[in-house]
CSV table of C-alpha atoms and ligand atoms in Angstrom, one decimal:
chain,number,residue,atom,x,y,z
B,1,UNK,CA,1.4,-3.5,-33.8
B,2,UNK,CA,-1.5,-1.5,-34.9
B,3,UNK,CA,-2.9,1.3,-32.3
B,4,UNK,CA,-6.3,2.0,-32.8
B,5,UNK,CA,-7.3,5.3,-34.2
B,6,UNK,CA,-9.0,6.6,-30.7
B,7,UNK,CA,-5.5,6.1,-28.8
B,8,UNK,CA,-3.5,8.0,-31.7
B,9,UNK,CA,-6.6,11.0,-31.6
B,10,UNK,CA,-6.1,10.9,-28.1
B,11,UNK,CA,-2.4,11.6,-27.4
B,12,UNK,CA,-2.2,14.2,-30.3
B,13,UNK,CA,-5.0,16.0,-28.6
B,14,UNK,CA,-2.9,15.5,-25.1
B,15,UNK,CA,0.4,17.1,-26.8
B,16,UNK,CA,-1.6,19.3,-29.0
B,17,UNK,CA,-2.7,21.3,-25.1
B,18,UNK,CA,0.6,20.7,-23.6
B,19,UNK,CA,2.3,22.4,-26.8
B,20,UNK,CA,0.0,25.4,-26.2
B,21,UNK,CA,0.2,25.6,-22.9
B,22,UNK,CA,3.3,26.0,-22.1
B,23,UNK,CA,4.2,28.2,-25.8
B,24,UNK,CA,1.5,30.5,-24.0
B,25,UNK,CA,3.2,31.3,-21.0
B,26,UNK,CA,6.6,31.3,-22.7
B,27,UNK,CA,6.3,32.9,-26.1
B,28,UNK,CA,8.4,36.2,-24.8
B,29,UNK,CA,6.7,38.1,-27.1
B,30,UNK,CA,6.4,41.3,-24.9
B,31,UNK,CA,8.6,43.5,-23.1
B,32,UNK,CA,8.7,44.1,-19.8
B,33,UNK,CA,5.8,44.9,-17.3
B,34,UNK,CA,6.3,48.3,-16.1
B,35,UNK,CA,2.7,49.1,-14.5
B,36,UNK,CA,0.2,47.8,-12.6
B,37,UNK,CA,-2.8,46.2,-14.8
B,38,UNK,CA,0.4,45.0,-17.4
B,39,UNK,CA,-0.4,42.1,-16.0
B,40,UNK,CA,-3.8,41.8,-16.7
B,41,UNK,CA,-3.1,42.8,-20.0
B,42,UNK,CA,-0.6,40.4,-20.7
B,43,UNK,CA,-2.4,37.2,-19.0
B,44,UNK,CA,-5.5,38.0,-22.0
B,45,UNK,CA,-2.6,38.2,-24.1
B,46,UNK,CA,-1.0,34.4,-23.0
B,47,UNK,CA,-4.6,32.9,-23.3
B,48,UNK,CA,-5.0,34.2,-27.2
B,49,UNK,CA,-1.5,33.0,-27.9
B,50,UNK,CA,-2.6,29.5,-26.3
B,51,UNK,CA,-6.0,29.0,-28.4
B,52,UNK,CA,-4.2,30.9,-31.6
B,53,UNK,CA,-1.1,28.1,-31.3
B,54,UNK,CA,-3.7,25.2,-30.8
B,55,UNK,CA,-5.6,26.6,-33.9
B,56,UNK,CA,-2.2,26.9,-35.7
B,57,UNK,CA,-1.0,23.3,-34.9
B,58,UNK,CA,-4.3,21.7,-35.8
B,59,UNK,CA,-4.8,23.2,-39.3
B,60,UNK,CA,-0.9,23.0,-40.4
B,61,UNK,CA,-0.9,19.7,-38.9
B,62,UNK,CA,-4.1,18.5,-40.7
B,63,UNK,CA,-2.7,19.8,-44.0
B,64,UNK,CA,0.9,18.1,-43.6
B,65,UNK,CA,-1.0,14.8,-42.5
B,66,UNK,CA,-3.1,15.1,-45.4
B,67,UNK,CA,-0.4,15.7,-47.9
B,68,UNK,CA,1.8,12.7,-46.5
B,69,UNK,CA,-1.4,10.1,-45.8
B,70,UNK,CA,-3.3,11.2,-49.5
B,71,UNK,CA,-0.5,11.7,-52.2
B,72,UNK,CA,-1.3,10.9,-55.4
B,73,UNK,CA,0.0,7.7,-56.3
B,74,UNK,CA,2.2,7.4,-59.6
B,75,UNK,CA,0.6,6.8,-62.6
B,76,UNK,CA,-2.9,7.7,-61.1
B,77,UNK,CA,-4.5,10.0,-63.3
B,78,UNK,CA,-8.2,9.6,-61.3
B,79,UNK,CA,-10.5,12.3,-59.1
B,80,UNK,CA,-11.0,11.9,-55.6
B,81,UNK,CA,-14.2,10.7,-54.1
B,82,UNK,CA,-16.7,13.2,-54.4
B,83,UNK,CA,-17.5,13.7,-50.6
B,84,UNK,CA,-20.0,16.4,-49.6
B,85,UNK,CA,-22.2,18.2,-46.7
B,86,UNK,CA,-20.9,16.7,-43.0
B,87,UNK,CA,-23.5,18.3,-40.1
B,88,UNK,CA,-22.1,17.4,-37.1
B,89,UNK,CA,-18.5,18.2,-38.1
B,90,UNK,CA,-20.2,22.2,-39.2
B,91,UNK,CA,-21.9,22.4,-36.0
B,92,UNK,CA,-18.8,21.5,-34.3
B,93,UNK,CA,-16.4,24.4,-36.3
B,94,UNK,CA,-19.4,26.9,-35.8
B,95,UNK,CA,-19.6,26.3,-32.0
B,96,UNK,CA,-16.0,26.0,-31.1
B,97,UNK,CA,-15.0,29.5,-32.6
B,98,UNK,CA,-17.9,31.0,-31.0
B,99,UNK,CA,-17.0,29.7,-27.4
B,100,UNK,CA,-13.9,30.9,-27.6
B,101,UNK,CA,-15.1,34.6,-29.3
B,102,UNK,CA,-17.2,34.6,-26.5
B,103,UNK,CA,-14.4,33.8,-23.9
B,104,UNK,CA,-12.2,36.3,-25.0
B,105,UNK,CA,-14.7,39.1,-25.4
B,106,UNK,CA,-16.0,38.7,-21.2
B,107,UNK,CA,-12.4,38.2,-20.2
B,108,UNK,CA,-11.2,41.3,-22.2
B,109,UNK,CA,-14.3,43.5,-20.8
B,110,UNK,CA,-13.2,42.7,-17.4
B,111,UNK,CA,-9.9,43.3,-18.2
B,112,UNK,CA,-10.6,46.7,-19.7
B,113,UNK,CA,-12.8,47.2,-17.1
B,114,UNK,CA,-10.4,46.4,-14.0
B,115,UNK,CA,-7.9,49.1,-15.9
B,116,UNK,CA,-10.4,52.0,-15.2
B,117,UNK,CA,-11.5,51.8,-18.8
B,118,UNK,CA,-15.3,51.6,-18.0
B,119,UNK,CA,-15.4,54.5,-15.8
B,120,UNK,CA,-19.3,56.3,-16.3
B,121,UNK,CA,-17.9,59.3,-17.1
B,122,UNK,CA,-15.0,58.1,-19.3
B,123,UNK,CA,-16.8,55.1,-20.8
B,124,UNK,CA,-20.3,56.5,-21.9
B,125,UNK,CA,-19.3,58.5,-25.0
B,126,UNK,CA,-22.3,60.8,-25.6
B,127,UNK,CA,-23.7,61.4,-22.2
B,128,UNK,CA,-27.2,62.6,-23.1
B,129,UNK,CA,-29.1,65.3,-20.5
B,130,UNK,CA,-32.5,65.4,-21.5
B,131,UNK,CA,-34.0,69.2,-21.1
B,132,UNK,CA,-37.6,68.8,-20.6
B,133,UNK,CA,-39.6,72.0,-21.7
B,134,UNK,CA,-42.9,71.8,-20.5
B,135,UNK,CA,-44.8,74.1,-23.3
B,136,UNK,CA,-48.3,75.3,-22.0
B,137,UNK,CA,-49.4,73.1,-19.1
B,138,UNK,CA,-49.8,69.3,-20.5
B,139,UNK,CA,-49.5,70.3,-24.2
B,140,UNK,CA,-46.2,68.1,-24.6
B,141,UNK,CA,-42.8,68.1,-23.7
B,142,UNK,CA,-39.9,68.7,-26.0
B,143,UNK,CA,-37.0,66.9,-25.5
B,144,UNK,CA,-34.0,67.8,-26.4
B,145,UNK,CA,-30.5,66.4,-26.2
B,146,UNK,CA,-27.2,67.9,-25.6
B,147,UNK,CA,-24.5,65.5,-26.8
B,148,UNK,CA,-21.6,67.3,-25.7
B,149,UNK,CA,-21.7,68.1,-21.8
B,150,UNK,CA,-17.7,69.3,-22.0
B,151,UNK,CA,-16.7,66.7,-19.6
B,152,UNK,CA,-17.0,64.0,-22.7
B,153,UNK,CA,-13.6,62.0,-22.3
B,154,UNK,CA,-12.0,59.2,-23.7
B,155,UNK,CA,-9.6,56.8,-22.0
B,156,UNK,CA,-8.6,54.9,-19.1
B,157,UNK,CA,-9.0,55.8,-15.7
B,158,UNK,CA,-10.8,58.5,-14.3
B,159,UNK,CA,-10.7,58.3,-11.1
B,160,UNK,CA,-8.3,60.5,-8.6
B,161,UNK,CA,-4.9,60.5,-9.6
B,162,UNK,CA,-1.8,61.2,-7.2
B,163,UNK,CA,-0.6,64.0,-9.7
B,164,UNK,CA,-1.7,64.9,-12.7
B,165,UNK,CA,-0.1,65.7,-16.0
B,166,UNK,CA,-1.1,67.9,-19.3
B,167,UNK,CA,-0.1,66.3,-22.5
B,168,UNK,CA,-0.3,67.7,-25.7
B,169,UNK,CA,0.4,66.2,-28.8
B,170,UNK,CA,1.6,68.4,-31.8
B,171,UNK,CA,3.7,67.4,-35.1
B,172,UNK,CA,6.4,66.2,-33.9
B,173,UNK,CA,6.4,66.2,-30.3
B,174,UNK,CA,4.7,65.8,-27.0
B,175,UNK,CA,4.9,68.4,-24.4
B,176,UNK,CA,4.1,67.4,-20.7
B,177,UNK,CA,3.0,69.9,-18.5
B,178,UNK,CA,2.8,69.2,-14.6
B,179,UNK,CA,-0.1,70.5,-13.1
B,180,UNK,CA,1.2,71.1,-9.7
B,181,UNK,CA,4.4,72.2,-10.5
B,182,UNK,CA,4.0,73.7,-13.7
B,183,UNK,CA,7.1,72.4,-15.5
B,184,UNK,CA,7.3,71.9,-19.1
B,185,UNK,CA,9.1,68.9,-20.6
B,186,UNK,CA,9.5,67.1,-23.8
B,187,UNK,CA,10.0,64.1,-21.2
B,188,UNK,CA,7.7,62.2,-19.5
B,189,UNK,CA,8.7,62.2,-15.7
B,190,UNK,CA,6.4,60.3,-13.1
B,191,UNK,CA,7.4,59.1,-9.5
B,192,UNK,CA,7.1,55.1,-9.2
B,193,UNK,CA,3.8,53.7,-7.7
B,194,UNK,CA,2.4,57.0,-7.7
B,195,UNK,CA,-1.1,57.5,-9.5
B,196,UNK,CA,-0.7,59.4,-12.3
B,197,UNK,CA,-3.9,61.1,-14.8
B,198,UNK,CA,-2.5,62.2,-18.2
B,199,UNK,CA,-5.0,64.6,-19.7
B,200,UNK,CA,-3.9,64.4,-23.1
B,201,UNK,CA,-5.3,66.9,-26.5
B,202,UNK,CA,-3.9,66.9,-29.8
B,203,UNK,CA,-2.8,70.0,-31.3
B,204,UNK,CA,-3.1,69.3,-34.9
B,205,UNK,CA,-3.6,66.2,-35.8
B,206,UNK,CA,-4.4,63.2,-34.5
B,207,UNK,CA,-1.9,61.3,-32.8
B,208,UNK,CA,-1.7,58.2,-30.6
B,209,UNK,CA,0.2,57.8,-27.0
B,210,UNK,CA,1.8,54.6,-26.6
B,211,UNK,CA,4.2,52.9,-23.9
B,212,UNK,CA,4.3,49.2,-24.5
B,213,UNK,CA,5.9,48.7,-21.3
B,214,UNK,CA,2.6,50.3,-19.3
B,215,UNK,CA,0.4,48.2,-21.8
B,216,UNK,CA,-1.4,51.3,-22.9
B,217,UNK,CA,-2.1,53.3,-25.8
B,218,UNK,CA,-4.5,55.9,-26.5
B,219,UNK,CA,-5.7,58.0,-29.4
B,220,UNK,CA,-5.2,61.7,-28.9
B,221,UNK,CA,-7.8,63.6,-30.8
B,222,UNK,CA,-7.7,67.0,-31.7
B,223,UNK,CA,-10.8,69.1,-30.3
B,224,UNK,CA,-11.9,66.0,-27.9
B,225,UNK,CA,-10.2,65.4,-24.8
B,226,UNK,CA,-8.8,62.2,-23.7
B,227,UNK,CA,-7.0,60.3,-20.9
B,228,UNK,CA,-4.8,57.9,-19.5
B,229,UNK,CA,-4.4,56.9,-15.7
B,230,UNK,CA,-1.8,54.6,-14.8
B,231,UNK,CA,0.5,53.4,-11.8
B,232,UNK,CA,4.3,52.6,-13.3
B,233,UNK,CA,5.8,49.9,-10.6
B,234,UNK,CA,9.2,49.6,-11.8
B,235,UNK,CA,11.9,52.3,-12.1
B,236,UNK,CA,13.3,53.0,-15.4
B,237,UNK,CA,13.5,54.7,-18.9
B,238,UNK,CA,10.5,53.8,-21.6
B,239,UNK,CA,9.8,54.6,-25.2
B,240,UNK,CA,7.1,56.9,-25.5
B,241,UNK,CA,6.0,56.0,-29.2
B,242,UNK,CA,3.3,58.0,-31.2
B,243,UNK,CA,1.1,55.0,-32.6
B,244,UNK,CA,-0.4,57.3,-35.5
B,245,UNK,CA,0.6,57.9,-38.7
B,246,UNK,CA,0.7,61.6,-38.1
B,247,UNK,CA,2.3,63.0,-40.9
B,248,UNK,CA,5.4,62.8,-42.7
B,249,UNK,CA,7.8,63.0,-39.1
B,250,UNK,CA,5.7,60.6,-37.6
B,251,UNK,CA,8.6,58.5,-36.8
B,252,UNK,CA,10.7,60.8,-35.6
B,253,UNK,CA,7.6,61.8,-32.5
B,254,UNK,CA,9.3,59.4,-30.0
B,255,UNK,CA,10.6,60.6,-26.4
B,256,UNK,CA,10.3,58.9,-23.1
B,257,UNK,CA,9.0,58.3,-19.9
B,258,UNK,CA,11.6,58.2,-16.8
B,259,UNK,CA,9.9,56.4,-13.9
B,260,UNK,CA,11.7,57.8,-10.8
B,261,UNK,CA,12.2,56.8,-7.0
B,262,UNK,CA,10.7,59.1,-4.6
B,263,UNK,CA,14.3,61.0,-3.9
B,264,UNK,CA,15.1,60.9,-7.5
B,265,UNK,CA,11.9,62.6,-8.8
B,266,UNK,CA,11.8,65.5,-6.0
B,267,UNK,CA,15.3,66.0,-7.6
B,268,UNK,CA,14.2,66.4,-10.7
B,269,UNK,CA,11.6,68.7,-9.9
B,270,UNK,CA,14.0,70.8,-7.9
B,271,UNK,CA,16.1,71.2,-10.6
B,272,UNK,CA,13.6,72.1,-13.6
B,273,UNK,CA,11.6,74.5,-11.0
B,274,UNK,CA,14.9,76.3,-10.6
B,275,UNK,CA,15.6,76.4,-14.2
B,276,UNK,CA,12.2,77.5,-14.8
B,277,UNK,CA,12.0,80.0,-12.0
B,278,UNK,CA,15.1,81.7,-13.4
B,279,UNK,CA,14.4,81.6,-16.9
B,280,UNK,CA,10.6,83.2,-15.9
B,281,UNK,CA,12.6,85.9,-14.0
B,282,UNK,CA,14.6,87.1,-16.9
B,283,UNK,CA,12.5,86.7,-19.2
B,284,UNK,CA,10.5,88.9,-16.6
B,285,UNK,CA,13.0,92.1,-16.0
B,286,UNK,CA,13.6,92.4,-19.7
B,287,UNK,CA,10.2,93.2,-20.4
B,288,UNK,CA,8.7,95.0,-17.6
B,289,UNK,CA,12.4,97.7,-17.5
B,290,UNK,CA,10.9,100.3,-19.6
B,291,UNK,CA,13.1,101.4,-22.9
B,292,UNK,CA,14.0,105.1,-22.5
B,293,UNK,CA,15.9,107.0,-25.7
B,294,UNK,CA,18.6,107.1,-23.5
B,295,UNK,CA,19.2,103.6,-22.7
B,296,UNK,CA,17.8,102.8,-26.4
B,297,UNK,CA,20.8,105.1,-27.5
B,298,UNK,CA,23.4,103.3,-25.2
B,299,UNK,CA,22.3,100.2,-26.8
B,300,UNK,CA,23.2,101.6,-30.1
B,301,UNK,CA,25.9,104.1,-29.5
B,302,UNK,CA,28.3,100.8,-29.1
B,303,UNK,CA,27.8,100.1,-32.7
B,304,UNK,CA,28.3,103.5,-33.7
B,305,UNK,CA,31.3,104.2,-32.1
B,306,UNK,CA,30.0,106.8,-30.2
B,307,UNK,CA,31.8,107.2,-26.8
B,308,UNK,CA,29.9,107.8,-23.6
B,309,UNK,CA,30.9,111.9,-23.7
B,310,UNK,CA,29.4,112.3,-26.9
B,311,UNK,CA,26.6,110.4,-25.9
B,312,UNK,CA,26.2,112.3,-22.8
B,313,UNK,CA,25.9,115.9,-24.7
B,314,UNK,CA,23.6,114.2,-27.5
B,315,UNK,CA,21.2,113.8,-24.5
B,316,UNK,CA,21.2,116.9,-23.1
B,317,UNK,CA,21.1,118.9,-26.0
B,318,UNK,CA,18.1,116.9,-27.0
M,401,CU,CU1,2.1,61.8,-34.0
């Protein structure tokens, strides 16, 4: 029986979509979704894998067709037909590859977009304030720009966050500061389906804040402020991974972020206010008792082996 070349171009195409499709949806290439907009992220992520396995499967499968179908023949010592120059098929791999550049760079604008990335004030990276100077009635006008305005920031998300959170990235750590509560942490710890603003500097160098399970990652610059807003929607413990080669620890600058319940994360706060509150209060009396001789003395007579008597007299005679 002999199919005709149509039918055969036909159901290769047919499996060719159905492969992709469903490799698309179920490559389990990512871990799990932890915020909301992960989704987003990883929906632009199944519909690259689905055009990048079609693309895969059509040019390995034309190569392994074409070594099976033209193999030299035994004995045949000949060149190949000298074939050259075919328009239509060029105009067909221009146009394809730009569609589909074109797809992906609209659906990841509205995905970056939808994430809070294309905030005005985040977004616009040299917001310019022109400062007109009128010089001598209708002379002229200088212009002048001032590129940095000190609310420049980079990031995702500017909007009004449930809490907010200082972050600052040094070699080899990153220390979280609360802003309402004021407690410091090497841990990242955020209450679930909360809003949460991470306004993030670099100490040294720069550095990069990454939690694959939130789908975000940000440079962290030093001298230029950046950000991060996010809602985490499932409870747990995630890698926080610095995503920049930042020196020769750079692997070791990992911690995490502990997404709480409600009850859990007032816990937590409880307890590290506490510890906080008592360590501020020693730290407190120690320095504002004032050091007398005396009670300089009684800190060293016990080394001395000077009893208190002794001691006593040594004051008063002094
Ligand atoms: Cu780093």
């Amino acid at each position: 029986m002999n199919i005709p070349g149509n039918i055969i171009t036909l159901i290769a195409g047919i499996a060719l979509t159905l492969i992709s499709l469903w490799y698309g949806q179920n490559h389990g290439l990512m871990p799990i979704e932890a915020s909301q907009g992960a989704q987003d992220v990883d929906e632009l992520f199944n519909l690259m894998m689905t055009i990048a396995t079609g693309l895969f499967l059509i040019v390995e499968g034309v190569i392994v067709y074409c070594m099976i179908r033209f193999r030299r023949k035994k004995g045949d010592q000949t060149d190949g037909p000298g074939i050259e120059g075919n328009v239509p098929l060029e105009i067909v791999w221009t146009a394809i590859p730009t569609v589909v550049v074109f797809i992906l760079a609209l659906y990841s604008f509205e995905v970056y977009n939808n994430l809070g990335g294309l905030d005005p004030e985040t977004s616009r990276d040299f917001p310019q304030e022109e400062m007109q100077m009128a010089e001598g009635g209708n002379q002229g006008k200088m212009v002048a720009y001032n590129p940095h305005q000190g609310h420049l920031s980079l990031g995702i998300g500017n909007a009004n966050a449930d809490m907010e959170v200082d972050v600052n990235g040094i070699q080899y750590a990153w220390i979280f500061t609360g802003q309402d509560n004021g407690i410091v942490s090497g841990e990242l710890h955020v209450p679930v389906n909360k809003r949460v603003k991470l306004n993030m500097k670099a100490g040294d160098v720069i550095h990069a804040f990454w939690v694959p399970q939130l789908r975000l990652k940000q440079d962290v610059l030093p001298g230029r402020d950046s950000n991060l807003t996010f809602i985490a929607n499932r409870e747990g413990k995630y890698p926080i991974i610095c995503a920049e080669l930042c020196g020769p620890y750079h692997g070791g600058m990992k911690t995490f972020l502990y997404v709480h319940s409600e009850e859990e994360y007032e816990q937590w706060v409880q307890d590290n206010t506490f510890a906080n509150a008592q360590e501020k209060a020693d730290t407190m009396a120690s320095l504002s008792a004032p050091i007398t001789d005396e009670s300089r003395l009684q800190m060293h007579s016990h080394h001395l082996g000077i009893d208190e008597d002794v001691l006593k007299q040594l004051t008063i005679d002094n």
